[in-house]
Amino acid sequence: MAMSLFIIVNYKEMKKIIIFINSKYNYVEEKFKN
């Protein structure tokens, strides 16, 4: 039970990190195009 809870929390954190990286990458790409 505790292990699955840990995995769920980790997955949520990973999603936040992935969204953050994507937004930073998109920002760099936009600046590069202009």
PDB file of N, CA and C in Angstrom:
ATOM      1  N   MET A   1       0.838  -1.217   0.000  1.00  0.00           N
ATOM      2  CA  MET A   1       0.000   0.000   0.000  1.00  0.00           C
ATOM      3  C   MET A   1       0.868   1.261   0.000  1.00  0.00           C
ATOM      4  N   ALA A   2       1.818   1.319   0.927  1.00  0.00           N
ATOM      5  CA  ALA A   2       2.690   2.494   1.008  1.00  0.00           C
ATOM      6  C   ALA A   2       3.502   2.664  -0.283  1.00  0.00           C
ATOM      7  N   MET A   3       3.894   1.546  -0.872  1.00  0.00           N
ATOM      8  CA  MET A   3       4.689   1.612  -2.095  1.00  0.00           C
ATOM      9  C   MET A   3       3.885   2.198  -3.248  1.00  0.00           C
ATOM     10  N   SER A   4       2.633   1.766  -3.407  1.00  0.00           N
ATOM     11  CA  SER A   4       1.806   2.289  -4.494  1.00  0.00           C
ATOM     12  C   SER A   4       1.519   3.779  -4.297  1.00  0.00           C
ATOM     13  N   LEU A   5       1.355   4.192  -3.054  1.00  0.00           N
ATOM     14  CA  LEU A   5       1.145   5.604  -2.736  1.00  0.00           C
ATOM     15  C   LEU A   5       2.377   6.413  -3.133  1.00  0.00           C
ATOM     16  N   PHE A   6       3.545   5.884  -2.838  1.00  0.00           N
ATOM     17  CA  PHE A   6       4.811   6.534  -3.193  1.00  0.00           C
ATOM     18  C   PHE A   6       4.918   6.687  -4.713  1.00  0.00           C
ATOM     19  N   ILE A   7       4.535   5.653  -5.449  1.00  0.00           N
ATOM     20  CA  ILE A   7       4.590   5.688  -6.917  1.00  0.00           C
ATOM     21  C   ILE A   7       3.627   6.750  -7.460  1.00  0.00           C
ATOM     22  N   ILE A   8       2.431   6.847  -6.885  1.00  0.00           N
ATOM     23  CA  ILE A   8       1.449   7.845  -7.321  1.00  0.00           C
ATOM     24  C   ILE A   8       1.991   9.264  -7.100  1.00  0.00           C
ATOM     25  N   VAL A   9       2.572   9.510  -5.938  1.00  0.00           N
ATOM     26  CA  VAL A   9       3.148  10.825  -5.644  1.00  0.00           C
ATOM     27  C   VAL A   9       4.285  11.122  -6.612  1.00  0.00           C
ATOM     28  N   ASN A  10       5.138  10.137  -6.845  1.00  0.00           N
ATOM     29  CA  ASN A  10       6.253  10.300  -7.775  1.00  0.00           C
ATOM     30  C   ASN A  10       5.760  10.611  -9.178  1.00  0.00           C
ATOM     31  N   TYR A  11       4.692   9.954  -9.606  1.00  0.00           N
ATOM     32  CA  TYR A  11       4.133  10.172 -10.938  1.00  0.00           C
ATOM     33  C   TYR A  11       3.630  11.608 -11.078  1.00  0.00           C
ATOM     34  N   LYS A  12       2.982  12.117 -10.027  1.00  0.00           N
ATOM     35  CA  LYS A  12       2.495  13.504 -10.051  1.00  0.00           C
ATOM     36  C   LYS A  12       3.660  14.479 -10.144  1.00  0.00           C
ATOM     37  N   GLU A  13       4.720  14.224  -9.399  1.00  0.00           N
ATOM     38  CA  GLU A  13       5.903  15.081  -9.444  1.00  0.00           C
ATOM     39  C   GLU A  13       6.552  15.019 -10.819  1.00  0.00           C
ATOM     40  N   MET A  14       6.632  13.837 -11.391  1.00  0.00           N
ATOM     41  CA  MET A  14       7.206  13.662 -12.725  1.00  0.00           C
ATOM     42  C   MET A  14       6.418  14.455 -13.753  1.00  0.00           C
ATOM     43  N   LYS A  15       5.091  14.410 -13.650  1.00  0.00           N
ATOM     44  CA  LYS A  15       4.254  15.169 -14.590  1.00  0.00           C
ATOM     45  C   LYS A  15       4.535  16.659 -14.492  1.00  0.00           C
ATOM     46  N   LYS A  16       4.695  17.164 -13.266  1.00  0.00           N
ATOM     47  CA  LYS A  16       5.013  18.585 -13.069  1.00  0.00           C
ATOM     48  C   LYS A  16       6.344  18.931 -13.728  1.00  0.00           C
ATOM     49  N   ILE A  17       7.335  18.064 -13.527  1.00  0.00           N
ATOM     50  CA  ILE A  17       8.668  18.286 -14.090  1.00  0.00           C
ATOM     51  C   ILE A  17       8.616  18.242 -15.614  1.00  0.00           C
ATOM     52  N   ILE A  18       7.897  17.268 -16.174  1.00  0.00           N
ATOM     53  CA  ILE A  18       7.773  17.145 -17.629  1.00  0.00           C
ATOM     54  C   ILE A  18       7.090  18.380 -18.216  1.00  0.00           C
ATOM     55  N   ILE A  19       6.010  18.841 -17.584  1.00  0.00           N
ATOM     56  CA  ILE A  19       5.308  20.043 -18.051  1.00  0.00           C
ATOM     57  C   ILE A  19       6.243  21.249 -18.004  1.00  0.00           C
ATOM     58  N   PHE A  20       7.018  21.362 -16.922  1.00  0.00           N
ATOM     59  CA  PHE A  20       7.968  22.465 -16.761  1.00  0.00           C
ATOM     60  C   PHE A  20       9.020  22.437 -17.874  1.00  0.00           C
ATOM     61  N   ILE A  21       9.588  21.257 -18.141  1.00  0.00           N
ATOM     62  CA  ILE A  21      10.600  21.105 -19.191  1.00  0.00           C
ATOM     63  C   ILE A  21       9.991  21.435 -20.556  1.00  0.00           C
ATOM     64  N   ASN A  22       8.793  20.937 -20.816  1.00  0.00           N
ATOM     65  CA  ASN A  22       8.126  21.216 -22.090  1.00  0.00           C
ATOM     66  C   ASN A  22       7.897  22.703 -22.296  1.00  0.00           C
ATOM     67  N   SER A  23       7.436  23.393 -21.255  1.00  0.00           N
ATOM     68  CA  SER A  23       7.169  24.821 -21.386  1.00  0.00           C
ATOM     69  C   SER A  23       8.467  25.591 -21.626  1.00  0.00           C
ATOM     70  N   LYS A  24       9.543  25.195 -20.954  1.00  0.00           N
ATOM     71  CA  LYS A  24      10.840  25.839 -21.168  1.00  0.00           C
ATOM     72  C   LYS A  24      11.329  25.578 -22.587  1.00  0.00           C
ATOM     73  N   TYR A  25      11.179  24.349 -23.062  1.00  0.00           N
ATOM     74  CA  TYR A  25      11.617  23.985 -24.410  1.00  0.00           C
ATOM     75  C   TYR A  25      10.825  24.753 -25.458  1.00  0.00           C
ATOM     76  N   ASN A  26       9.523  24.851 -25.260  1.00  0.00           N
ATOM     77  CA  ASN A  26       8.678  25.596 -26.195  1.00  0.00           C
ATOM     78  C   ASN A  26       9.069  27.062 -26.247  1.00  0.00           C
ATOM     79  N   TYR A  27       9.393  27.628 -25.101  1.00  0.00           N
ATOM     80  CA  TYR A  27       9.808  29.030 -25.015  1.00  0.00           C
ATOM     81  C   TYR A  27      11.100  29.252 -25.809  1.00  0.00           C
ATOM     82  N   VAL A  28      12.059  28.365 -25.645  1.00  0.00           N
ATOM     83  CA  VAL A  28      13.336  28.454 -26.370  1.00  0.00           C
ATOM     84  C   VAL A  28      13.087  28.313 -27.872  1.00  0.00           C
ATOM     85  N   GLU A  29      12.216  27.380 -28.252  1.00  0.00           N
ATOM     86  CA  GLU A  29      11.910  27.150 -29.663  1.00  0.00           C
ATOM     87  C   GLU A  29      11.278  28.389 -30.290  1.00  0.00           C
ATOM     88  N   GLU A  30      10.360  29.031 -29.557  1.00  0.00           N
ATOM     89  CA  GLU A  30       9.711  30.256 -30.050  1.00  0.00           C
ATOM     90  C   GLU A  30      10.743  31.364 -30.267  1.00  0.00           C
ATOM     91  N   LYS A  31      11.646  31.538 -29.317  1.00  0.00           N
ATOM     92  CA  LYS A  31      12.673  32.572 -29.444  1.00  0.00           C
ATOM     93  C   LYS A  31      13.601  32.266 -30.620  1.00  0.00           C
ATOM     94  N   PHE A  32      13.892  31.013 -30.839  1.00  0.00           N
ATOM     95  CA  PHE A  32      14.796  30.600 -31.918  1.00  0.00           C
ATOM     96  C   PHE A  32      14.164  30.881 -33.287  1.00  0.00           C
ATOM     97  N   LYS A  33      12.863  30.674 -33.403  1.00  0.00           N
ATOM     98  CA  LYS A  33      12.159  30.901 -34.674  1.00  0.00           C
ATOM     99  C   LYS A  33      12.132  32.375 -35.054  1.00  0.00           C
ATOM    100  N   ASN A  34      11.993  33.253 -34.065  1.00  0.00           N
ATOM    101  CA  ASN A  34      11.866  34.690 -34.359  1.00  0.00           C
ATOM    102  C   ASN A  34      13.223  35.364 -34.581  1.00  0.00           C
TER     103      ASN A  34
END
